């Protein structure tokens, strides 16, 4: 079958929804919507060279999709990313291979040295990555909590002296304190590629203004009036709640503030009618995994971050 690879047409709602359908089928633990996808393209920093590719048949059936670009905020230059998803019902006809080839050509043209890809821990997916010259690195878990049924830890009757909890919307006039926490937390999150958040405008563009960020469910912990920890929530506006980042300034870790902020957020989310909570953690992130176990989250899938040095030939099949 001949398969065409092209860029997503962000102004064509049917095209956008086809890509959302494939992403949801491939990774049901992520919150994905048409609005998020168009925002992903429109808010991307120019240095990311972010593209969303589509694999389709000559009669216009979308078989798969990939997003590819440069991790422009990594402390190591030349780190590219490609995440390819093929409709589970349309695997094995070459869409994944063509998506990967087109994405790698794009990365190489933008000066990438390495290509990183998240791959589900299923034999067929790992074999696909290895066949194309990729080698495994760190792994990460998707975790799920049945929020409707969970026995969440009780909220404390009184907060510790000097501690206050506020929703993120209280920082609407000046969210810079939350950027400062996010920058420190992101730098400390275990990762193969890393990220230095030093561009406040870029953070406003793609994090603070993210259409799924719920600023009433995102909870900030303050100590003596200073914002020091938060737990960020994204939702689908219906039943699904996802953690976007939980972070505490280094000087305030180990005092229970992340637990406090996330617990308040989960309680509010349940009261607002959300029934399922999702998150993703590096498999070596012991503090965050301990916190999520405390809430009752369970691992529902594992991915491995595979990498390939670009500029070398794909092994022959
Ligand atoms: C993860 C993070 C948010 C925790 O913040 P915190 O305010 O220190 O968290 P808390 O004090 O509320 O709780 C930490 C819990 O982890 C446990 N913990 C800490 N280090 C641990 C380790 N090495 N192994 C196992 N558990 C550990 C603590 O014992 C504590 O549980 P306890 O209250 O039962 O003792 C903070 O370390 C951080 O900002 N890290 C970088 C950002 C990050 O990785 N965020 C998660 C992204 S998915």
XYZ file of C-alpha atoms and ligand atoms in Angstrom:
365
model
C 0.000 0.000 0.000
C 1.336 3.442 -0.763
C 1.484 5.642 2.329
C 1.862 9.390 2.274
C 3.602 11.336 5.066
C 2.683 14.997 5.470
C 2.329 17.663 8.154
C -0.857 17.944 10.189
C -3.244 20.602 8.851
C -4.021 22.430 12.127
C -6.893 24.415 10.592
C -8.660 21.264 9.433
C -10.656 19.968 12.439
C -11.212 16.546 10.858
C -7.463 16.133 10.403
C -6.771 17.233 13.977
C -9.397 14.833 15.315
C -7.917 11.943 13.338
C -4.564 12.508 15.029
C -6.251 12.788 18.454
C -8.008 9.467 17.763
C -4.688 7.739 16.993
C -2.881 9.261 19.985
C -5.708 8.221 22.326
C -5.774 4.695 20.947
C -1.995 4.350 21.283
C -1.640 6.017 24.714
C -4.952 5.978 26.595
C -3.250 7.262 29.785
C -2.650 10.720 28.319
C -5.179 13.512 28.236
C -5.366 14.485 24.558
C -7.799 16.841 22.873
C -8.099 18.736 19.597
C -7.503 22.011 21.463
C -4.323 20.647 23.093
C -2.984 19.493 19.742
C -3.434 22.795 17.929
C -2.015 24.580 20.989
C 1.011 22.230 20.922
C 1.818 23.527 17.424
C 0.919 27.184 17.891
C 2.780 27.576 21.217
C 5.968 25.704 20.286
C 9.146 27.745 20.593
C 10.628 28.371 17.095
C 13.898 26.697 18.179
C 11.953 23.454 18.755
C 11.131 23.099 15.055
C 8.178 21.073 16.291
C 6.224 19.172 13.640
C 3.234 16.841 13.859
C 3.418 14.341 11.010
C 0.530 12.326 9.640
C 0.678 8.996 7.765
C -2.290 8.484 5.479
C -3.521 6.269 2.680
C -4.142 7.731 -0.803
C -7.861 7.924 0.019
C -7.184 9.982 3.156
C -7.390 7.423 5.989
C -5.077 8.487 8.835
C -2.952 5.477 9.850
C -0.557 7.059 12.282
C 1.141 10.192 13.534
C 4.435 11.364 14.999
C 5.680 14.496 16.665
C 9.279 15.485 16.157
C 11.520 18.372 17.068
C 14.528 19.603 19.011
C 14.726 19.608 22.825
C 15.829 23.251 22.620
C 15.894 23.719 26.411
C 18.142 20.716 27.051
C 21.533 21.589 28.574
C 23.009 19.296 25.881
C 22.636 20.714 22.359
C 21.540 18.561 19.437
C 18.976 16.387 21.231
C 16.018 15.551 19.008
C 12.786 13.768 19.848
C 10.395 11.665 17.826
C 7.334 9.896 19.182
C 5.450 7.861 16.633
C 2.049 6.223 17.085
C 0.264 3.959 14.635
C -3.423 3.099 14.933
C -3.391 -0.313 16.701
C -5.722 -1.643 13.965
C -3.330 -0.533 11.170
C 0.037 -1.804 12.395
C 2.444 -3.789 10.274
C 1.930 -2.031 6.932
C 4.882 0.327 7.099
C 3.372 3.557 8.487
C 5.640 3.585 11.567
C 8.793 3.101 9.532
C 7.910 5.946 7.148
C 6.978 8.270 10.010
C 10.266 7.517 11.751
C 12.304 8.081 8.575
C 10.620 11.433 7.842
C 11.003 12.549 11.468
C 14.704 11.605 11.569
C 15.318 13.498 8.309
C 13.706 16.553 9.881
C 15.822 16.207 13.041
C 19.039 15.801 11.063
C 18.169 18.845 8.906
C 17.778 20.885 12.120
C 21.195 19.798 13.400
C 20.175 17.065 15.834
C 22.866 14.576 16.819
C 20.679 12.160 18.773
C 17.091 11.083 18.349
C 15.065 10.112 21.448
C 11.834 8.141 21.317
C 9.490 6.944 24.073
C 8.560 3.319 23.421
C 5.929 1.277 25.275
C 7.302 -1.793 27.045
C 5.650 -4.282 24.721
C 7.736 -6.784 22.754
C 6.563 -5.570 19.315
C 7.281 -1.914 20.135
C 10.724 -2.605 21.583
C 11.585 -4.828 18.619
C 10.558 -2.036 16.225
C 12.846 0.438 18.007
C 15.769 -1.993 18.103
C 15.319 -2.870 14.393
C 15.775 0.815 13.627
C 18.999 1.139 15.576
C 17.579 2.502 18.848
C 19.034 1.549 22.243
C 17.165 1.649 25.578
C 17.803 4.283 28.261
C 15.731 5.394 31.270
C 12.207 4.178 31.778
C 9.063 5.863 33.050
C 5.729 4.685 34.381
C 2.195 5.796 33.675
C 0.157 5.595 36.876
C -3.606 5.605 37.373
C -5.808 6.278 40.385
C -9.495 5.387 40.461
C -10.419 8.753 41.893
C -14.103 7.923 42.269
C -13.369 4.912 44.496
C -10.043 5.882 46.104
C -9.747 6.427 49.827
C -7.726 9.601 49.567
C -5.679 10.516 52.642
C -7.737 12.875 54.824
C -7.009 16.582 54.553
C -5.403 17.870 57.766
C -7.737 19.741 60.128
C -5.177 22.526 60.418
C -2.176 23.410 58.246
C 1.299 23.617 59.805
C 2.175 27.093 61.161
C 2.980 29.526 58.350
C 1.676 27.200 55.608
C -1.148 28.246 53.289
C -2.689 26.609 50.200
C -3.977 28.642 47.252
C -5.226 27.732 43.795
C -2.958 28.798 40.918
C -5.585 31.293 39.757
C -4.557 33.438 42.753
C -1.288 34.035 40.822
C -2.992 35.147 37.606
C -1.600 38.659 37.849
C 1.976 37.400 38.305
C 2.673 33.684 37.914
C 6.456 34.170 38.051
C 6.784 32.477 41.499
C 5.315 29.316 39.943
C 7.777 29.534 37.065
C 10.612 29.662 39.629
C 9.352 26.452 41.300
C 8.810 24.728 37.954
C 12.342 25.637 36.799
C 13.972 24.155 39.923
C 11.751 21.076 39.925
C 12.244 20.403 36.196
C 16.029 20.672 36.573
C 15.889 18.002 39.320
C 13.497 15.591 37.644
C 15.423 12.473 36.557
C 15.706 12.471 32.754
C 17.961 11.450 29.847
C 17.722 14.778 28.085
C 17.132 17.343 30.853
C 15.617 20.798 30.570
C 16.734 24.240 31.767
C 13.675 26.462 32.072
C 15.133 29.949 31.745
C 12.697 31.572 29.309
C 9.735 32.977 31.246
C 7.873 34.075 28.108
C 8.199 30.589 26.609
C 6.934 29.084 29.909
C 3.925 31.439 29.848
C 3.255 30.452 26.243
C 3.296 26.696 26.581
C 2.724 25.917 30.281
C 0.758 28.697 31.962
C -1.525 29.276 28.966
C -1.984 25.543 28.221
C -5.701 25.117 27.494
C -5.985 22.017 29.729
C -4.248 23.539 32.766
C -6.938 23.896 35.433
C -5.957 26.861 37.575
C -8.569 26.119 40.217
C -7.404 22.505 40.678
C -3.680 23.384 40.490
C -2.713 23.971 44.118
C 0.203 26.038 45.415
C 1.713 25.706 48.909
C 3.074 28.885 50.472
C 5.326 29.203 53.520
C 5.250 32.577 55.258
C 3.606 34.055 52.159
C 6.141 32.655 49.660
C 5.098 30.116 46.998
C 7.385 27.095 47.475
C 5.545 24.035 46.053
C 2.741 23.215 43.657
C 0.862 20.373 42.097
C -0.319 21.207 38.575
C -3.523 19.685 37.193
C -4.720 19.302 33.638
C -8.153 17.940 32.845
C -10.293 16.969 29.890
C -13.117 19.047 31.389
C -15.175 15.861 31.893
C -13.881 12.894 33.908
C -10.092 12.710 33.497
C -7.538 14.540 35.647
C -3.792 14.490 34.903
C -0.830 15.748 36.931
C 1.335 18.048 34.836
C 4.101 18.570 37.435
C 4.480 18.415 41.184
C 7.480 20.313 42.467
C 8.943 21.821 45.618
C 11.778 24.323 45.901
C 14.916 22.477 47.060
C 15.113 24.341 50.369
C 11.568 23.230 51.284
C 11.634 19.526 50.364
C 10.925 16.759 52.848
C 8.355 18.762 54.840
C 5.257 17.181 53.325
C 4.428 20.184 51.109
C 4.150 18.275 47.805
C 1.855 15.753 49.468
C -0.234 18.552 50.923
C -0.633 20.399 47.612
C -1.396 17.274 45.578
C -3.807 15.930 48.198
C -5.760 19.206 48.190
C -5.804 19.144 44.396
C -7.090 15.544 44.248
C -9.816 16.225 46.814
C -10.987 19.258 44.832
C -10.865 17.298 41.571
C -13.049 14.571 43.021
C -15.505 17.144 44.359
C -15.617 18.639 40.850
C -16.655 15.239 39.414
C -13.368 13.852 38.050
C -13.295 10.070 38.363
C -9.865 9.026 37.008
C -6.440 10.503 37.761
C -3.296 9.875 35.708
C 0.353 10.775 36.073
C 3.755 9.813 34.716
C 6.971 9.329 36.689
C 10.517 8.360 35.834
C 11.034 4.876 37.269
C 13.940 6.214 39.371
C 11.984 9.102 40.894
C 11.614 7.505 44.328
C 10.153 10.506 46.199
C 7.413 11.106 43.614
C 6.626 7.399 43.274
C 6.394 7.188 47.084
C 3.973 10.121 47.122
C 1.816 8.620 44.381
C 1.751 5.201 46.086
C 0.560 6.990 49.241
C -2.435 8.280 47.265
C -3.127 4.806 45.871
C -1.928 5.283 42.279
C -0.972 2.056 40.502
C 1.371 1.577 37.564
C -0.661 0.923 34.415
C 2.086 0.957 31.764
C 5.813 1.488 31.363
C 7.733 3.207 28.580
C 11.438 3.198 27.825
C 13.290 6.148 26.363
C 15.211 4.803 23.378
C 17.934 6.721 21.573
C 19.833 6.545 18.304
C 22.833 8.499 17.091
C 21.747 10.153 13.848
C 23.931 10.076 10.772
C 24.343 6.310 10.920
C 22.458 3.966 8.609
C 19.444 2.021 9.820
C 20.410 -1.620 10.254
C 19.089 -3.676 7.315
C 15.996 -5.734 8.123
C 9.252 14.966 44.224
C 9.122 16.265 45.003
C 8.000 17.082 44.417
C 8.782 15.927 46.467
O 8.550 17.155 47.151
P 8.537 17.233 48.763
O 7.849 18.493 49.114
O 9.893 16.983 49.270
O 7.615 15.970 49.082
P 6.970 15.585 50.489
O 7.813 16.102 51.590
O 5.525 15.983 50.475
O 6.970 13.981 50.448
C 8.106 13.295 50.019
C 7.915 11.837 50.325
O 8.842 11.075 49.550
C 9.561 10.230 50.417
N 10.914 10.101 49.908
C 11.833 11.073 49.790
N 12.958 10.561 49.264
C 12.721 9.267 49.027
C 13.489 8.186 48.512
N 14.739 8.390 48.087
N 12.926 6.970 48.406
C 11.654 6.768 48.803
N 10.868 7.739 49.324
C 11.407 8.962 49.437
C 9.570 10.918 51.731
O 9.821 9.994 52.710
C 8.202 11.557 51.782
O 7.242 10.651 52.258
P 6.890 10.651 53.844
O 6.111 11.922 54.094
O 6.049 9.428 53.999
O 8.148 10.599 54.575
C 10.449 17.071 45.003
O 11.499 16.188 45.375
C 10.793 17.708 43.692
O 10.430 18.859 43.418
N 11.521 16.942 42.828
C 11.884 17.402 41.502
C 10.672 17.469 40.588
C 10.056 16.121 40.338
O 10.717 15.132 40.091
N 8.713 16.145 40.351
C 7.932 15.002 39.995
C 7.819 14.970 38.522
S 6.897 13.618 37.963
